[in-house]
Amino acid sequence: MQSLLTIRNFGPVKDATLDLRDINVFIGPQASGKSTIAKLYTICKSPLAFLKKPAPVALLLADDGGLHDNDAHNFKKALEEYNIRSFLRPDSEVIFTSEMHDFSYKNDKIIYHRKTFKKITAFGELIENVEKNKDKIAAAIQAFYYSFIQFGIILNKSLNVNKYTTTEEISSKISNNQITVSDLSNLFTSLSEIELSISSQPAKYIPAERNFIPIIKNAALSLQHENVPIPKHILAFGAEVEKATFELKELDLGFIQPGTRYVFENGMDMIYFGKDQFIRLTEAASGFQTLVPMLLPIIHKSKNDRMAHHSFVIEEPELNLFPKAQYELMKMLTDNQILTLNQYEDMGEIHTYTTHSPFVIAAFNNMLYAYKVNSKLVERYCGGMSFEKIGFARGQELIKQVAAEVGKVMACSIMPDDFSAYQIADGTASSILNRETGLIEDNYLDNVSNEMSDDFEALMELMPKDER
Protein backbone atom coordinates (compact mmCIF):
# COMPACT_ATOMS: atom_id res chain seq x y z
CA MET A 1 0.00 0.00 0.00
CA GLN A 2 1.69 3.13 -1.21
CA SER A 3 0.92 6.76 -0.43
CA LEU A 4 2.63 10.14 -0.63
CA LEU A 5 2.59 12.68 2.21
CA THR A 6 3.87 16.26 1.81
CA ILE A 7 4.05 18.66 4.77
CA ARG A 8 5.14 22.30 4.66
CA ASN A 9 5.49 24.82 7.48
CA PHE A 10 3.83 22.75 10.15
CA GLY A 11 5.48 22.82 13.57
CA PRO A 12 9.11 21.68 13.27
CA VAL A 13 8.55 20.44 9.69
CA LYS A 14 9.51 23.01 7.06
CA ASP A 15 9.26 20.95 3.89
CA ALA A 16 9.08 17.16 3.75
CA THR A 17 7.75 14.67 1.20
CA LEU A 18 7.54 10.99 2.16
CA ASP A 19 6.83 7.97 -0.02
CA LEU A 20 5.09 5.66 2.45
CA ARG A 21 4.65 1.89 2.23
CA ASP A 22 3.49 -0.98 4.48
CA ILE A 23 6.38 -0.48 6.92
CA ASN A 24 7.56 3.07 7.55
CA VAL A 25 10.29 4.18 9.92
CA PHE A 26 11.06 7.78 10.95
CA ILE A 27 14.29 8.28 12.89
CA GLY A 28 15.77 11.52 14.15
CA PRO A 29 16.66 13.58 17.22
CA GLN A 30 14.17 14.88 19.77
CA ALA A 31 11.72 17.55 18.55
CA SER A 32 12.71 16.98 14.92
CA GLY A 33 9.14 16.32 13.79
CA LYS A 34 8.90 12.50 13.76
CA SER A 35 5.73 12.35 15.84
CA THR A 36 4.27 15.34 14.01
CA ILE A 37 4.61 13.53 10.69
CA ALA A 38 3.24 10.31 12.19
CA LYS A 39 0.19 12.09 13.63
CA LEU A 40 -0.58 13.92 10.38
CA TYR A 41 -0.31 10.61 8.55
CA THR A 42 -2.79 9.10 11.03
CA ILE A 43 -5.31 11.85 10.26
CA CYS A 44 -4.78 11.93 6.50
CA LYS A 45 -4.97 8.17 6.00
CA SER A 46 -8.64 7.98 7.07
CA PRO A 47 -10.13 11.49 6.78
CA LEU A 48 -13.74 10.39 7.27
CA ALA A 49 -12.88 9.28 10.80
CA PHE A 50 -12.50 12.99 11.57
CA LEU A 51 -14.38 14.91 8.86
CA LYS A 52 -17.71 13.11 9.18
CA LYS A 53 -18.27 14.78 12.54
CA PRO A 54 -20.72 17.70 12.50
CA ALA A 55 -19.16 21.02 11.51
CA PRO A 56 -20.47 24.48 12.45
CA VAL A 57 -21.00 25.31 8.78
CA ALA A 58 -22.55 23.37 5.93
CA LEU A 59 -20.16 20.98 4.23
CA LEU A 60 -19.88 21.29 0.48
CA LEU A 61 -20.06 17.82 -1.04
CA ALA A 62 -18.16 17.21 -4.24
CA ASP A 63 -19.23 14.84 -7.00
CA ASP A 64 -16.81 12.22 -5.68
CA GLY A 65 -18.33 12.30 -2.20
CA GLY A 66 -15.46 14.31 -0.80
CA LEU A 67 -15.43 17.76 0.74
CA HIS A 68 -14.41 21.00 -0.92
CA ASP A 69 -13.77 24.39 0.68
CA ASN A 70 -14.78 23.38 4.17
CA ASP A 71 -13.52 25.75 6.87
CA ALA A 72 -11.32 22.93 8.20
CA HIS A 73 -13.03 23.01 11.60
CA ASN A 74 -12.95 19.23 12.05
CA PHE A 75 -9.39 18.98 10.74
CA LYS A 76 -8.31 21.41 13.45
CA LYS A 77 -10.22 19.41 16.05
CA ALA A 78 -8.32 16.32 14.93
CA LEU A 79 -5.05 18.22 15.37
CA GLU A 80 -6.20 19.11 18.88
CA GLU A 81 -6.86 15.45 19.68
CA TYR A 82 -3.26 14.67 18.78
CA ASN A 83 -1.81 17.68 20.62
CA ILE A 84 -0.44 19.38 17.47
CA ARG A 85 -3.04 22.13 16.95
CA SER A 86 -0.56 24.85 17.94
CA PHE A 87 1.77 23.74 15.11
CA LEU A 88 -0.69 24.97 12.49
CA ARG A 89 0.36 28.25 10.83
CA PRO A 90 -1.24 30.47 8.16
CA ASP A 91 1.19 29.08 5.55
CA SER A 92 0.88 25.42 6.61
CA GLU A 93 0.22 22.84 3.90
CA VAL A 94 -0.58 19.14 4.19
CA ILE A 95 -1.04 17.06 1.03
CA PHE A 96 -1.78 13.33 1.04
CA THR A 97 -2.24 11.09 -2.01
CA SER A 98 -3.14 7.40 -2.03
CA GLU A 99 -5.04 4.92 -4.17
CA MET A 100 -8.15 5.47 -2.05
CA HIS A 101 -8.23 9.25 -1.81
CA ASP A 102 -6.49 12.62 -2.02
CA PHE A 103 -6.56 15.00 0.94
CA SER A 104 -5.10 18.48 1.27
CA TYR A 105 -5.09 21.40 3.70
CA LYS A 106 -4.02 24.83 2.48
CA ASN A 107 -5.08 28.44 3.16
CA ASP A 108 -7.40 27.24 5.94
CA LYS A 109 -9.33 25.06 3.47
CA ILE A 110 -9.52 21.34 2.96
CA ILE A 111 -10.11 19.40 -0.25
CA TYR A 112 -10.88 15.72 -0.01
CA HIS A 113 -11.31 13.55 -3.12
CA ARG A 114 -12.58 10.01 -2.54
CA LYS A 115 -11.11 8.46 -5.68
CA THR A 116 -12.26 4.90 -5.07
CA PHE A 117 -15.70 6.17 -4.06
CA LYS A 118 -15.91 7.89 -7.46
CA LYS A 119 -15.05 4.61 -9.23
CA ILE A 120 -17.74 2.82 -7.23
CA THR A 121 -20.26 5.53 -8.06
CA ALA A 122 -19.39 5.13 -11.75
CA PHE A 123 -19.99 1.38 -11.38
CA GLY A 124 -23.42 2.16 -9.92
CA GLU A 125 -24.23 4.30 -12.95
CA LEU A 126 -23.15 1.51 -15.32
CA ILE A 127 -25.52 -1.02 -13.79
CA GLU A 128 -28.45 1.28 -14.50
CA ASN A 129 -28.21 0.00 -18.09
CA VAL A 130 -26.73 -3.49 -17.80
CA GLU A 131 -27.21 -4.67 -21.37
CA LYS A 132 -25.53 -1.61 -22.88
CA ASN A 133 -22.65 -1.52 -20.37
CA LYS A 134 -22.01 -5.22 -19.68
CA ASP A 135 -18.41 -5.16 -20.99
CA LYS A 136 -17.56 -2.08 -18.92
CA ILE A 137 -19.27 -3.65 -15.90
CA ALA A 138 -17.20 -6.82 -16.36
CA ALA A 139 -13.97 -4.81 -16.57
CA ALA A 140 -14.93 -2.86 -13.43
CA ILE A 141 -15.73 -6.06 -11.51
CA GLN A 142 -12.35 -7.51 -12.41
CA ALA A 143 -10.55 -4.31 -11.34
CA PHE A 144 -12.37 -4.23 -7.98
CA TYR A 145 -11.59 -7.93 -7.52
CA TYR A 146 -7.88 -7.12 -7.47
CA SER A 147 -8.35 -4.10 -5.18
CA PHE A 148 -10.50 -5.58 -2.41
CA ILE A 149 -10.10 -9.08 -1.03
CA GLN A 150 -13.52 -8.90 0.66
CA PHE A 151 -15.08 -8.18 -2.73
CA GLY A 152 -13.21 -11.14 -4.22
CA ILE A 153 -14.58 -13.45 -1.51
CA ILE A 154 -18.13 -12.26 -2.26
CA LEU A 155 -17.62 -12.90 -5.97
CA ASN A 156 -16.19 -16.37 -5.34
CA LYS A 157 -18.95 -17.45 -3.00
CA SER A 158 -22.03 -15.98 -4.64
CA LEU A 159 -21.17 -15.71 -8.35
CA ASN A 160 -18.39 -18.26 -8.92
CA VAL A 161 -16.01 -15.58 -10.17
CA ASN A 162 -12.31 -15.94 -9.29
CA LYS A 163 -8.96 -14.49 -10.33
CA TYR A 164 -8.84 -16.74 -13.38
CA THR A 165 -12.23 -15.55 -14.67
CA THR A 166 -11.66 -13.28 -17.70
CA THR A 167 -13.52 -10.09 -18.48
CA GLU A 168 -15.13 -11.86 -21.44
CA GLU A 169 -16.39 -14.66 -19.18
CA ILE A 170 -17.85 -12.18 -16.68
CA SER A 171 -19.57 -10.35 -19.55
CA SER A 172 -20.96 -13.67 -20.78
CA LYS A 173 -22.30 -14.48 -17.30
CA ILE A 174 -24.13 -11.13 -17.33
CA SER A 175 -25.57 -11.85 -20.81
CA ASN A 176 -26.71 -15.31 -19.73
CA ASN A 177 -28.28 -13.91 -16.58
CA GLN A 178 -25.89 -15.91 -14.39
CA ILE A 179 -25.08 -12.53 -12.88
CA THR A 180 -28.38 -10.68 -12.49
CA VAL A 181 -29.24 -7.02 -12.04
CA SER A 182 -29.98 -7.83 -8.40
CA ASP A 183 -26.53 -9.40 -8.05
CA LEU A 184 -24.90 -6.28 -9.50
CA SER A 185 -26.90 -4.06 -7.15
CA ASN A 186 -25.71 -6.14 -4.19
CA LEU A 187 -22.11 -5.88 -5.44
CA PHE A 188 -22.46 -2.09 -5.61
CA THR A 189 -23.73 -2.02 -2.02
CA SER A 190 -20.88 -4.25 -0.85
CA LEU A 191 -18.27 -2.08 -2.57
CA SER A 192 -19.73 1.07 -1.02
CA GLU A 193 -19.63 -0.47 2.46
CA ILE A 194 -16.03 -1.66 2.04
CA GLU A 195 -14.85 1.78 0.86
CA LEU A 196 -16.67 3.57 3.68
CA SER A 197 -15.20 1.21 6.28
CA ILE A 198 -11.62 1.78 5.08
CA SER A 199 -12.06 5.56 4.78
CA SER A 200 -13.59 5.79 8.26
CA GLN A 201 -11.20 3.50 10.12
CA PRO A 202 -8.35 5.52 11.64
CA ALA A 203 -4.89 4.14 12.25
CA LYS A 204 -4.39 3.00 15.84
CA TYR A 205 -1.97 5.49 17.38
CA ILE A 206 0.26 3.97 20.06
CA PRO A 207 1.85 6.88 21.98
CA ALA A 208 5.19 7.03 23.74
CA GLU A 209 3.24 7.76 26.94
CA ARG A 210 1.83 4.21 26.94
CA ASN A 211 3.57 3.29 30.21
CA PHE A 212 0.99 5.64 31.72
CA ILE A 213 -1.82 3.19 30.83
CA PRO A 214 -1.09 0.34 33.33
CA ILE A 215 -0.89 2.91 36.13
CA ILE A 216 -4.20 4.69 35.42
CA LYS A 217 -6.11 1.74 33.99
CA ASN A 218 -8.25 1.13 37.07
CA ALA A 219 -8.65 4.85 37.76
CA ALA A 220 -9.67 5.91 34.26
CA LEU A 221 -13.32 6.65 35.15
CA SER A 222 -12.29 8.76 38.14
CA LEU A 223 -9.86 10.75 36.02
CA GLN A 224 -12.54 11.42 33.41
CA HIS A 225 -15.02 12.39 36.14
CA GLU A 226 -12.52 14.88 37.56
CA ASN A 227 -11.88 16.25 34.05
CA VAL A 228 -8.16 15.56 34.24
CA PRO A 229 -6.83 16.94 30.93
CA ILE A 230 -5.48 13.76 29.36
CA PRO A 231 -5.07 14.10 25.54
CA LYS A 232 -7.83 12.34 23.63
CA HIS A 233 -5.47 10.20 21.58
CA ILE A 234 -4.06 8.73 24.80
CA LEU A 235 -7.56 8.04 26.14
CA ALA A 236 -8.48 6.43 22.81
CA PHE A 237 -5.39 4.26 23.01
CA GLY A 238 -6.26 3.32 26.60
CA ALA A 239 -9.69 2.17 25.43
CA GLU A 240 -8.05 -0.02 22.76
CA VAL A 241 -5.74 -1.56 25.36
CA GLU A 242 -8.62 -2.25 27.73
CA LYS A 243 -10.67 -3.95 25.00
CA ALA A 244 -7.69 -6.07 23.92
CA THR A 245 -7.00 -6.99 27.56
CA PHE A 246 -10.45 -8.48 28.10
CA GLU A 247 -10.56 -10.33 24.78
CA LEU A 248 -6.94 -11.51 24.47
CA LYS A 249 -6.14 -12.18 28.16
CA GLU A 250 -2.62 -13.50 27.51
CA LEU A 251 0.56 -12.59 25.59
CA ASP A 252 3.65 -14.69 25.02
CA LEU A 253 6.68 -12.52 25.81
CA GLY A 254 9.21 -15.30 25.36
CA PHE A 255 10.93 -13.38 22.57
CA ILE A 256 12.13 -10.94 25.27
CA GLN A 257 12.85 -13.45 28.01
CA PRO A 258 12.17 -17.22 27.73
CA GLY A 259 9.17 -18.38 29.72
CA THR A 260 7.83 -14.86 30.22
CA ARG A 261 4.19 -14.02 29.50
CA TYR A 262 1.53 -11.43 30.28
CA VAL A 263 -1.73 -12.69 31.79
CA PHE A 264 -4.91 -10.82 32.67
CA GLU A 265 -6.50 -12.65 35.55
CA ASN A 266 -8.85 -11.71 38.38
CA GLY A 267 -9.07 -8.19 37.00
CA MET A 268 -5.31 -7.64 37.24
CA ASP A 269 -2.46 -7.38 34.73
CA MET A 270 0.25 -9.87 35.65
CA ILE A 271 3.70 -10.78 34.34
CA TYR A 272 4.67 -14.45 34.74
CA PHE A 273 8.32 -15.54 34.69
CA GLY A 274 7.51 -19.24 34.65
CA LYS A 275 4.67 -21.36 35.98
CA ASP A 276 4.43 -19.99 39.51
CA GLN A 277 6.59 -16.86 39.66
CA PHE A 278 4.64 -13.68 38.87
CA ILE A 279 4.25 -10.00 39.73
CA ARG A 280 1.80 -7.26 38.83
CA LEU A 281 2.51 -5.36 35.63
CA THR A 282 2.68 -2.11 37.61
CA GLU A 283 5.50 -3.65 39.67
CA ALA A 284 7.38 -5.01 36.66
CA ALA A 285 10.38 -3.43 34.94
CA SER A 286 9.64 -0.31 32.90
CA GLY A 287 10.32 -2.26 29.68
CA PHE A 288 7.33 -4.52 30.37
CA GLN A 289 5.15 -1.52 31.28
CA THR A 290 5.76 0.04 27.87
CA LEU A 291 5.88 -3.22 25.91
CA VAL A 292 2.60 -4.83 27.01
CA PRO A 293 0.28 -1.86 26.23
CA MET A 294 1.92 -1.59 22.81
CA LEU A 295 1.56 -5.27 21.92
CA LEU A 296 -1.98 -5.85 23.22
CA PRO A 297 -3.91 -3.92 20.52
CA ILE A 298 -1.56 -5.04 17.72
CA ILE A 299 -1.74 -8.76 18.50
CA HIS A 300 -5.45 -8.50 19.30
CA LYS A 301 -6.28 -6.98 15.91
CA SER A 302 -4.13 -9.50 14.05
CA LYS A 303 -5.71 -12.48 15.81
CA ASN A 304 -9.24 -11.10 15.83
CA ASP A 305 -9.53 -10.52 12.08
CA ARG A 306 -6.51 -11.36 9.93
CA MET A 307 -8.51 -10.72 6.74
CA ALA A 308 -9.15 -7.07 7.60
CA HIS A 309 -7.02 -3.98 7.11
CA HIS A 310 -5.23 -2.58 10.17
CA SER A 311 -2.88 0.35 10.50
CA PHE A 312 -0.73 1.16 13.52
CA VAL A 313 1.39 4.22 14.22
CA ILE A 314 3.85 3.32 16.97
CA GLU A 315 5.96 5.86 18.81
CA GLU A 316 9.35 4.68 20.01
CA PRO A 317 8.86 0.90 20.11
CA GLU A 318 12.28 0.64 21.76
CA LEU A 319 11.26 2.47 24.94
CA ASN A 320 13.00 1.07 28.04
CA LEU A 321 14.20 -2.03 26.21
CA PHE A 322 17.71 -3.46 26.06
CA PRO A 323 19.19 -3.42 22.50
CA LYS A 324 18.84 -7.20 22.13
CA ALA A 325 15.18 -6.92 23.19
CA GLN A 326 14.65 -4.11 20.67
CA TYR A 327 16.01 -6.35 17.95
CA GLU A 328 13.81 -9.29 18.91
CA LEU A 329 10.76 -7.03 19.22
CA MET A 330 11.09 -5.65 15.68
CA LYS A 331 11.52 -9.15 14.27
CA MET A 332 8.44 -10.36 16.16
CA LEU A 333 6.28 -7.43 15.04
CA THR A 334 7.32 -7.85 11.41
CA ASP A 335 6.86 -11.62 11.51
CA ASN A 336 3.28 -11.12 12.78
CA GLN A 337 2.50 -8.36 10.30
CA ILE A 338 0.29 -9.24 7.33
CA LEU A 339 1.88 -7.83 4.17
CA THR A 340 -0.10 -7.99 0.92
CA LEU A 341 2.44 -6.74 -1.64
CA ASN A 342 0.56 -3.45 -2.04
CA GLN A 343 -2.34 -5.30 -3.66
CA TYR A 344 -5.40 -5.16 -1.43
CA GLU A 345 -6.70 -1.95 0.12
CA ASP A 346 -8.87 -3.78 2.64
CA MET A 347 -6.37 -6.37 3.89
CA GLY A 348 -2.95 -6.28 5.47
CA GLU A 349 -1.25 -4.14 8.07
CA ILE A 350 0.62 -0.88 7.88
CA HIS A 351 3.16 -0.29 10.66
CA THR A 352 4.63 3.19 11.01
CA TYR A 353 7.34 3.71 13.62
CA THR A 354 9.03 6.75 15.11
CA THR A 355 12.33 5.95 16.76
CA HIS A 356 15.58 7.26 18.18
CA SER A 357 17.23 3.86 18.09
CA PRO A 358 19.86 2.79 15.54
CA PHE A 359 19.19 -0.79 16.72
CA VAL A 360 15.66 -0.57 15.30
CA ILE A 361 17.09 0.56 11.97
CA ALA A 362 19.69 -2.21 12.05
CA ALA A 363 16.96 -4.79 12.72
CA PHE A 364 15.03 -3.69 9.65
CA ASN A 365 18.19 -3.68 7.57
CA ASN A 366 18.83 -7.31 8.50
CA MET A 367 15.29 -8.23 7.48
CA LEU A 368 15.74 -6.41 4.15
CA TYR A 369 19.01 -8.28 3.64
CA ALA A 370 17.31 -11.60 4.47
CA TYR A 371 14.93 -10.96 1.55
CA LYS A 372 17.85 -10.15 -0.74
CA VAL A 373 19.75 -13.30 0.28
CA ASN A 374 16.58 -15.36 -0.19
CA SER A 375 16.05 -13.98 -3.70
CA LYS A 376 19.67 -14.51 -4.77
CA LEU A 377 19.73 -18.10 -3.44
CA VAL A 378 16.52 -18.99 -5.29
CA GLU A 379 17.99 -17.45 -8.44
CA ARG A 380 21.23 -19.40 -7.97
CA TYR A 381 19.48 -22.71 -7.27
CA CYS A 382 17.27 -22.24 -10.33
CA GLY A 383 20.39 -21.76 -12.46
CA GLY A 384 18.95 -18.57 -13.88
CA MET A 385 16.00 -20.49 -15.38
CA SER A 386 12.37 -19.50 -14.96
CA PHE A 387 9.85 -21.64 -13.09
CA GLU A 388 8.29 -22.51 -16.46
CA LYS A 389 11.53 -24.25 -17.47
CA ILE A 390 12.34 -26.03 -14.22
CA GLY A 391 8.72 -26.82 -13.43
CA PHE A 392 6.35 -25.21 -10.92
CA ALA A 393 6.63 -28.06 -8.39
CA ARG A 394 10.44 -27.93 -8.47
CA GLY A 395 10.33 -24.13 -8.12
CA GLN A 396 8.14 -24.34 -5.03
CA GLU A 397 10.46 -26.95 -3.57
CA LEU A 398 13.47 -24.66 -4.07
CA ILE A 399 11.65 -21.72 -2.50
CA LYS A 400 10.86 -23.79 0.60
CA GLN A 401 14.43 -25.07 0.77
CA VAL A 402 15.88 -21.56 0.59
CA ALA A 403 13.33 -20.21 3.10
CA ALA A 404 14.37 -22.95 5.55
CA GLU A 405 18.07 -22.11 5.12
CA VAL A 406 17.60 -18.37 5.56
CA GLY A 407 15.04 -18.94 8.32
CA LYS A 408 17.68 -20.56 10.50
CA VAL A 409 19.28 -17.12 10.73
CA MET A 410 16.37 -14.76 10.12
CA ALA A 411 12.79 -16.06 10.28
CA CYS A 412 11.26 -12.94 8.73
CA SER A 413 12.20 -10.80 5.76
CA ILE A 414 10.99 -7.57 4.14
CA MET A 415 10.64 -6.71 0.47
CA PRO A 416 12.11 -3.26 -0.24
CA ASP A 417 8.88 -2.35 -2.06
CA ASP A 418 7.03 -2.77 1.24
CA PHE A 419 9.41 -0.54 3.20
CA SER A 420 10.39 3.11 3.65
CA ALA A 421 12.78 4.75 6.11
CA TYR A 422 13.42 8.46 6.63
CA GLN A 423 15.77 10.55 8.69
CA ILE A 424 13.82 13.50 10.08
CA ALA A 425 16.05 16.50 10.80
CA ASP A 426 16.36 20.22 10.11
CA GLY A 427 12.71 20.52 9.11
CA THR A 428 12.80 17.93 6.33
CA ALA A 429 12.79 14.19 5.63
CA SER A 430 15.55 12.34 3.79
CA SER A 431 15.18 8.75 2.66
CA ILE A 432 17.83 6.46 4.11
CA LEU A 433 16.74 3.46 2.02
CA ASN A 434 18.76 2.78 -1.11
CA ARG A 435 16.15 1.52 -3.61
CA GLU A 436 18.88 0.08 -5.86
CA THR A 437 20.43 -2.15 -3.19
CA GLY A 438 17.21 -2.61 -1.21
CA LEU A 439 19.08 -1.82 2.01
CA ILE A 440 19.58 1.06 4.44
CA GLU A 441 22.31 3.41 3.26
CA ASP A 442 25.68 2.22 4.58
CA ASN A 443 26.78 5.70 5.56
CA TYR A 444 23.71 6.15 7.76
CA LEU A 445 24.30 2.93 9.70
CA ASP A 446 27.98 3.86 10.09
CA ASN A 447 27.41 7.43 11.30
CA VAL A 448 26.68 6.66 14.97
CA SER A 449 29.41 4.04 15.33
CA ASN A 450 31.88 6.32 13.52
CA GLU A 451 31.18 9.19 15.91
CA MET A 452 31.74 6.93 18.91
CA SER A 453 34.89 5.48 17.31
CA ASP A 454 36.23 8.97 16.57
CA ASP A 455 35.78 9.96 20.21
CA PHE A 456 37.47 6.77 21.37
CA GLU A 457 40.42 7.34 19.03
CA ALA A 458 40.73 10.95 20.18
CA LEU A 459 40.84 9.78 23.79
CA MET A 460 43.46 7.19 22.82
CA GLU A 461 45.61 9.98 21.44
CA LEU A 462 45.40 11.79 24.79
CA MET A 463 46.24 8.66 26.75
CA PRO A 464 49.95 8.45 27.61
CA LYS A 465 51.54 5.97 25.20
CA ASP A 466 52.85 3.74 27.96
CA GLU A 467 49.30 3.46 29.40
CA ARG A 468 47.50 2.51 26.19
Coordinates of N, CA, C and O in Angstrom, one line a residue, residues 61 65 69 101 128 144 158 201 228 265 277 316 381 438 461 466:
L61 N -20.4 19.1 -0.5 CA -20.1 17.8 -1.0 C -19.7 17.9 -2.5 O -20.3 18.6 -3.3
G65 N -18.0 12.6 -3.6 CA -18.3 12.3 -2.2 C -17.4 12.9 -1.2 O -17.5 12.7 0.0
D69 N -13.6 23.1 0.1 CA -13.8 24.4 0.7 C -14.5 24.4 2.0 O -15.2 25.4 2.4
H101 N -7.8 7.9 -1.8 CA -8.2 9.3 -1.8 C -7.1 10.2 -1.9 O -5.9 9.9 -1.7
E128 N -27.1 0.8 -14.2 CA -28.5 1.3 -14.5 C -28.9 0.9 -15.9 O -30.1 0.9 -16.2
F144 N -12.1 -4.3 -9.4 CA -12.4 -4.2 -8.0 C -11.9 -5.5 -7.3 O -11.6 -5.5 -6.1
S158 N -20.7 -16.2 -4.1 CA -22.0 -16.0 -4.6 C -22.1 -16.1 -6.2 O -23.2 -16.5 -6.7
Q201 N -11.9 4.2 9.1 CA -11.2 3.5 10.1 C -9.8 4.1 10.3 O -8.9 4.0 9.5
V228 N -9.6 15.5 34.4 CA -8.2 15.6 34.2 C -7.8 15.7 32.7 O -8.3 14.8 31.9
E265 N -5.7 -11.7 34.7 CA -6.5 -12.6 35.6 C -7.0 -12.0 36.8 O -6.3 -11.1 37.4
Q277 N 6.0 -18.1 39.3 CA 6.6 -16.9 39.7 C 5.9 -15.7 38.9 O 6.0 -15.7 37.6
E316 N 8.2 5.2 19.2 CA 9.4 4.7 20.0 C 9.1 3.3 20.5 O 9.0 3.0 21.8
Y381 N 19.9 -21.3 -7.2 CA 19.5 -22.7 -7.3 C 18.7 -23.0 -8.5 O 18.7 -24.2 -9.0
G438 N 18.3 -2.1 -2.1 CA 17.2 -2.6 -1.2 C 17.6 -2.6 0.2 O 16.9 -3.3 1.1
E461 N 44.5 9.1 21.7 CA 45.6 10.0 21.4 C 46.0 10.7 22.7 O 47.2 11.1 22.8
D466 N 52.5 4.9 27.2 CA 52.9 3.7 28.0 C 51.7 3.2 28.7 O 51.8 2.1 29.4

